Amino acid sequence: MLQRVVRSTVIDAPIERVWAVLRDFNSHAEWHDAVEASRIEGDERGDQVGCVRSFTLKDGNRIREQLLTLSDTDHRSTYCIVEATLPLQRYVATLTLKPVTDGNRTFWHWESTFATPPGRERELRDVVAQGVYEAGFANLRRHLLGGGDLRAPGSPRGSAPMPTALPLPTRRVGLTHYGGPEELRAHEAEAPAPRAGEVRIAQRAVGVNYLDIYLRRGWLPAMLPASDAAPGIPGMEAAGSVLDIGAQVSGLLPGDRVAYLGPVPGAYCTARTVPAEWVVRLPAAVEDEVAAALLLKGVTADYLLHDLGRVQRGSRVLVHAAAGGVGLLACAWARSLGAVVVGTVSDEAKARVARAHGCEHVIVTRDYRFADAVQRACGGVDLLIDGLGEAAREENLAALARRGHWVSLGHATGALRLAPEALGAKSLTFSQPVLFDYVTGPGQLAMRAERVWQALAEGAIQLPPIERFALDAAAAAHARLESRGSTGALVLLP
Ligand SMILES: NC(=O)c1ccc[n+]([C@@H]2O[C@H](COP(=O)([O-])OP(=O)(O)OC[C@H]3O[C@@H](n4cnc5c(N)ncnc54)[C@H](OP(=O)(O)O)[C@@H]3O)[C@@H](O)[C@H]2O)c1
C-alpha cells in the first residue's frame, strides 16, 4: 500500500522570497539541517526540469532525486527519488506555495506518496514527516530570518523580530475558593511578555478535561493553588496562534497556528504565555476546535494503547465512560488495532455513539455493575481503562482476565482504595499513569500529536462530538461534564 505524508505551514515571508530559495533544486544543502552536501549531476542548472540532485544526509544516507516539474506561475515543483540507501520506494513529492491573503506571508504545502518494506511504514512516514518536512519548515524559517528577509520592508536586515516587552490584557476564568462550578468566575488579567524559551498565544479554543474538575474541587491543591490574591486558573490545553516569542525559541514564529498541553494549569483564558516545549504547530487540516478537543485526550489514548497496553489484534479491552472524551478515542483506536472492545456507558444515547466509534460490546449501566456482562462478552479483559475509580473497584477486579492490566486513569467517582493483595488472585498488574510523563523529552509531544492527527486522517479514530461553550460559561461546561450528560469532548471558545 502506498504511504502518504502531507504537511503544510505558513512562512512569515513573501512568496517570491520563499520561492526564490525553493525553486533551486540544489538549495537544500544551504538551509536543511539534515543535508550534509548536495550537487546537481552533469552540467545542468538547479532549476532545469530533469536535473538530478545527488546528496548525502548527515546520518550517512545517500539519495539521488530528479526534478520532474517546475512551475514559476503555480509556485510548484515535483520530484522523485531515483536511487536511495533509505528504503523509500516509488517516492514522488510535490511542493506548492500560495500567498496568504491576510498578510505578506506564504502557505507552503509539501506532500508525497511512497512504498516501504512491510513493517516499516510508520517509521519511514515519521522520517519523511518530521525529519524532512517539519524540520525543513523550521530550517527554512531560520534560514530566511538569518538573511533578515522576514522583517518589514525598510527595517534593518539580519536580526529576528523581538518580542514586545509589554504584557497583554487577557480574560481568564478561575476560582478563589475550591468548590462547585459556581466558583468559576471571569476576570481581567495580563499575559506577560514571553521570556526566553516562552511563547505567547492568542487562544481560540480551550479543551475541557475531567482533570479540570478535580482541580476545581481542590483535590490537587499543589497543582492548582487558589486564593483571593491569586485565583487558580484551570485548563491544561488550548489552540490558537502565536502572538510573539521569547529568545531561544526555534521552530515557531508569530502567526503560526498551534496547540499546546502542559502540566501547569491556566488555559481558561484568551491569551497565555507558555513554555515553547509545550507547543506543537498544527497541520492545516486540523482546526482549532478539533485540536482543543483532541490533543490531550488523543495523546492519552495513544500512550494508553500503544505504550502501556501494547494493544494488538485480539487484545480484550474494557473502556469505562466509552462515550466520553478519552473513551471514544480509546474505543476507536483500540478497535482499529484489532482489539475486542467492551465499554460502559450510562444511557442508550451514549451507547449508540460508542458503537459508532468502534465499541463492539456496549454495557449500559449507571451503577457500575458490568463484570458479568464483560465475562459473557469476552471472558474477561486484558486491559482495563478506568477513569471511574472507587465505585467500580470490585466489578473491575471481577471483569479482568488472568494477567490482565488495570490502568487507573482517573477517579470520577472518588479516589480508588486498592490493596495490592487484591491483585494477586489473578496475577493482575496495575498502573496509575499521568500523560504529562509521556510527553517529556524533545519531540515527544510533537510525535504523539502527529500520531493523533494521522489517526484522524486515516480513520483509525473519528472526530468525537464536540460540545461548545463560551469561555465565560466554563461553569456550565463543568456542570455538564460532571452531571454525566456530555458525550465526546467539551471546548471553551474565548
Ligand atoms: N491519567 C491521565 O493521563 C489522564 C488523561 C486524560 C484523562 N484522564 C481521566 O480519564 C477520565 C475521562 O476523562 P475525560 O476528560 O475524557 O472525561 P469524560 O469521560 O468525557 O467524562 C467523564 C465520564 O465519566 C463517567 N462517569 C461515571 N461515573 C461518574 C460520576 N460519578 N461523575 C461523573 N462522571 C462519571 C460519565 O460517563 P457515563 O455517564 O457514560 O458513565 C462521564 O461522562 C477521567 O477520569 C480523567 O481524569 C486521565
PDB file of N, CA and C in Angstrom, residues 15 17 79 88 97 111 130 294 320 336 374 392 425 432 443 470:
ATOM      1  N   ILE A  15       5.898  35.360  -0.835  1.00  0.00           N
ATOM      2  CA  ILE A  15       6.012  34.140  -1.638  1.00  0.00           C
ATOM      3  C   ILE A  15       7.239  34.191  -2.571  1.00  0.00           C
ATOM      4  N   ARG A  17      10.086  35.506  -2.067  1.00  0.00           N
ATOM      5  CA  ARG A  17      11.326  35.240  -1.317  1.00  0.00           C
ATOM      6  C   ARG A  17      11.460  33.729  -1.032  1.00  0.00           C
ATOM      7  N   TYR A  79       9.127  16.171  -7.667  1.00  0.00           N
ATOM      8  CA  TYR A  79      10.379  15.432  -7.845  1.00  0.00           C
ATOM      9  C   TYR A  79      10.214  14.009  -7.339  1.00  0.00           C
ATOM     10  N   LEU A  88      12.856   4.030   0.633  1.00  0.00           N
ATOM     11  CA  LEU A  88      11.665   4.787   0.209  1.00  0.00           C
ATOM     12  C   LEU A  88      11.452   4.461  -1.267  1.00  0.00           C
ATOM     13  N   LEU A  97       3.570  26.454  -3.129  1.00  0.00           N
ATOM     14  CA  LEU A  97       3.469  27.678  -2.328  1.00  0.00           C
ATOM     15  C   LEU A  97       2.237  28.457  -2.769  1.00  0.00           C
ATOM     16  N   GLU A 111       3.845  17.417   0.034  1.00  0.00           N
ATOM     17  CA  GLU A 111       3.262  16.096   0.212  1.00  0.00           C
ATOM     18  C   GLU A 111       3.937  15.072  -0.674  1.00  0.00           C
ATOM     19  N   GLN A 130       8.591  14.191   9.858  1.00  0.00           N
ATOM     20  CA  GLN A 130       9.267  15.018  10.855  1.00  0.00           C
ATOM     21  C   GLN A 130      10.690  15.365  10.447  1.00  0.00           C
ATOM     22  N   LEU A 294      -9.059  17.311  20.795  1.00  0.00           N
ATOM     23  CA  LEU A 294      -8.355  16.035  20.614  1.00  0.00           C
ATOM     24  C   LEU A 294      -6.961  15.950  21.235  1.00  0.00           C
ATOM     25  N   HIS A 320     -14.137   2.324  30.319  1.00  0.00           N
ATOM     26  CA  HIS A 320     -15.253   2.960  31.025  1.00  0.00           C
ATOM     27  C   HIS A 320     -15.499   4.344  30.448  1.00  0.00           C
ATOM     28  N   SER A 336      -9.327  -0.256  15.853  1.00  0.00           N
ATOM     29  CA  SER A 336      -8.565  -0.247  14.603  1.00  0.00           C
ATOM     30  C   SER A 336      -7.266  -1.039  14.747  1.00  0.00           C
ATOM     31  N   VAL A 374     -19.260  -8.316  31.029  1.00  0.00           N
ATOM     32  CA  VAL A 374     -17.926  -8.359  30.412  1.00  0.00           C
ATOM     33  C   VAL A 374     -17.481  -9.814  30.257  1.00  0.00           C
ATOM     34  N   ALA A 392     -16.257   1.593  41.147  1.00  0.00           N
ATOM     35  CA  ALA A 392     -16.213   0.457  40.221  1.00  0.00           C
ATOM     36  C   ALA A 392     -15.157  -0.585  40.632  1.00  0.00           C
ATOM     37  N   ALA A 425      -4.802 -12.578  43.239  1.00  0.00           N
ATOM     38  CA  ALA A 425      -5.657 -13.725  42.924  1.00  0.00           C
ATOM     39  C   ALA A 425      -5.641 -14.078  41.442  1.00  0.00           C
ATOM     40  N   GLN A 432      -0.841   3.570  37.401  1.00  0.00           N
ATOM     41  CA  GLN A 432      -1.559   4.823  37.610  1.00  0.00           C
ATOM     42  C   GLN A 432      -0.775   5.926  36.880  1.00  0.00           C
ATOM     43  N   GLY A 443      10.626  16.606  21.246  1.00  0.00           N
ATOM     44  CA  GLY A 443       9.943  15.953  20.131  1.00  0.00           C
ATOM     45  C   GLY A 443       8.867  14.966  20.533  1.00  0.00           C
ATOM     46  N   ALA A 470     -19.027  29.220  25.577  1.00  0.00           N
ATOM     47  CA  ALA A 470     -18.208  30.434  25.647  1.00  0.00           C
ATOM     48  C   ALA A 470     -17.249  30.300  26.836  1.00  0.00           C
TER      49      ALA A 470
END
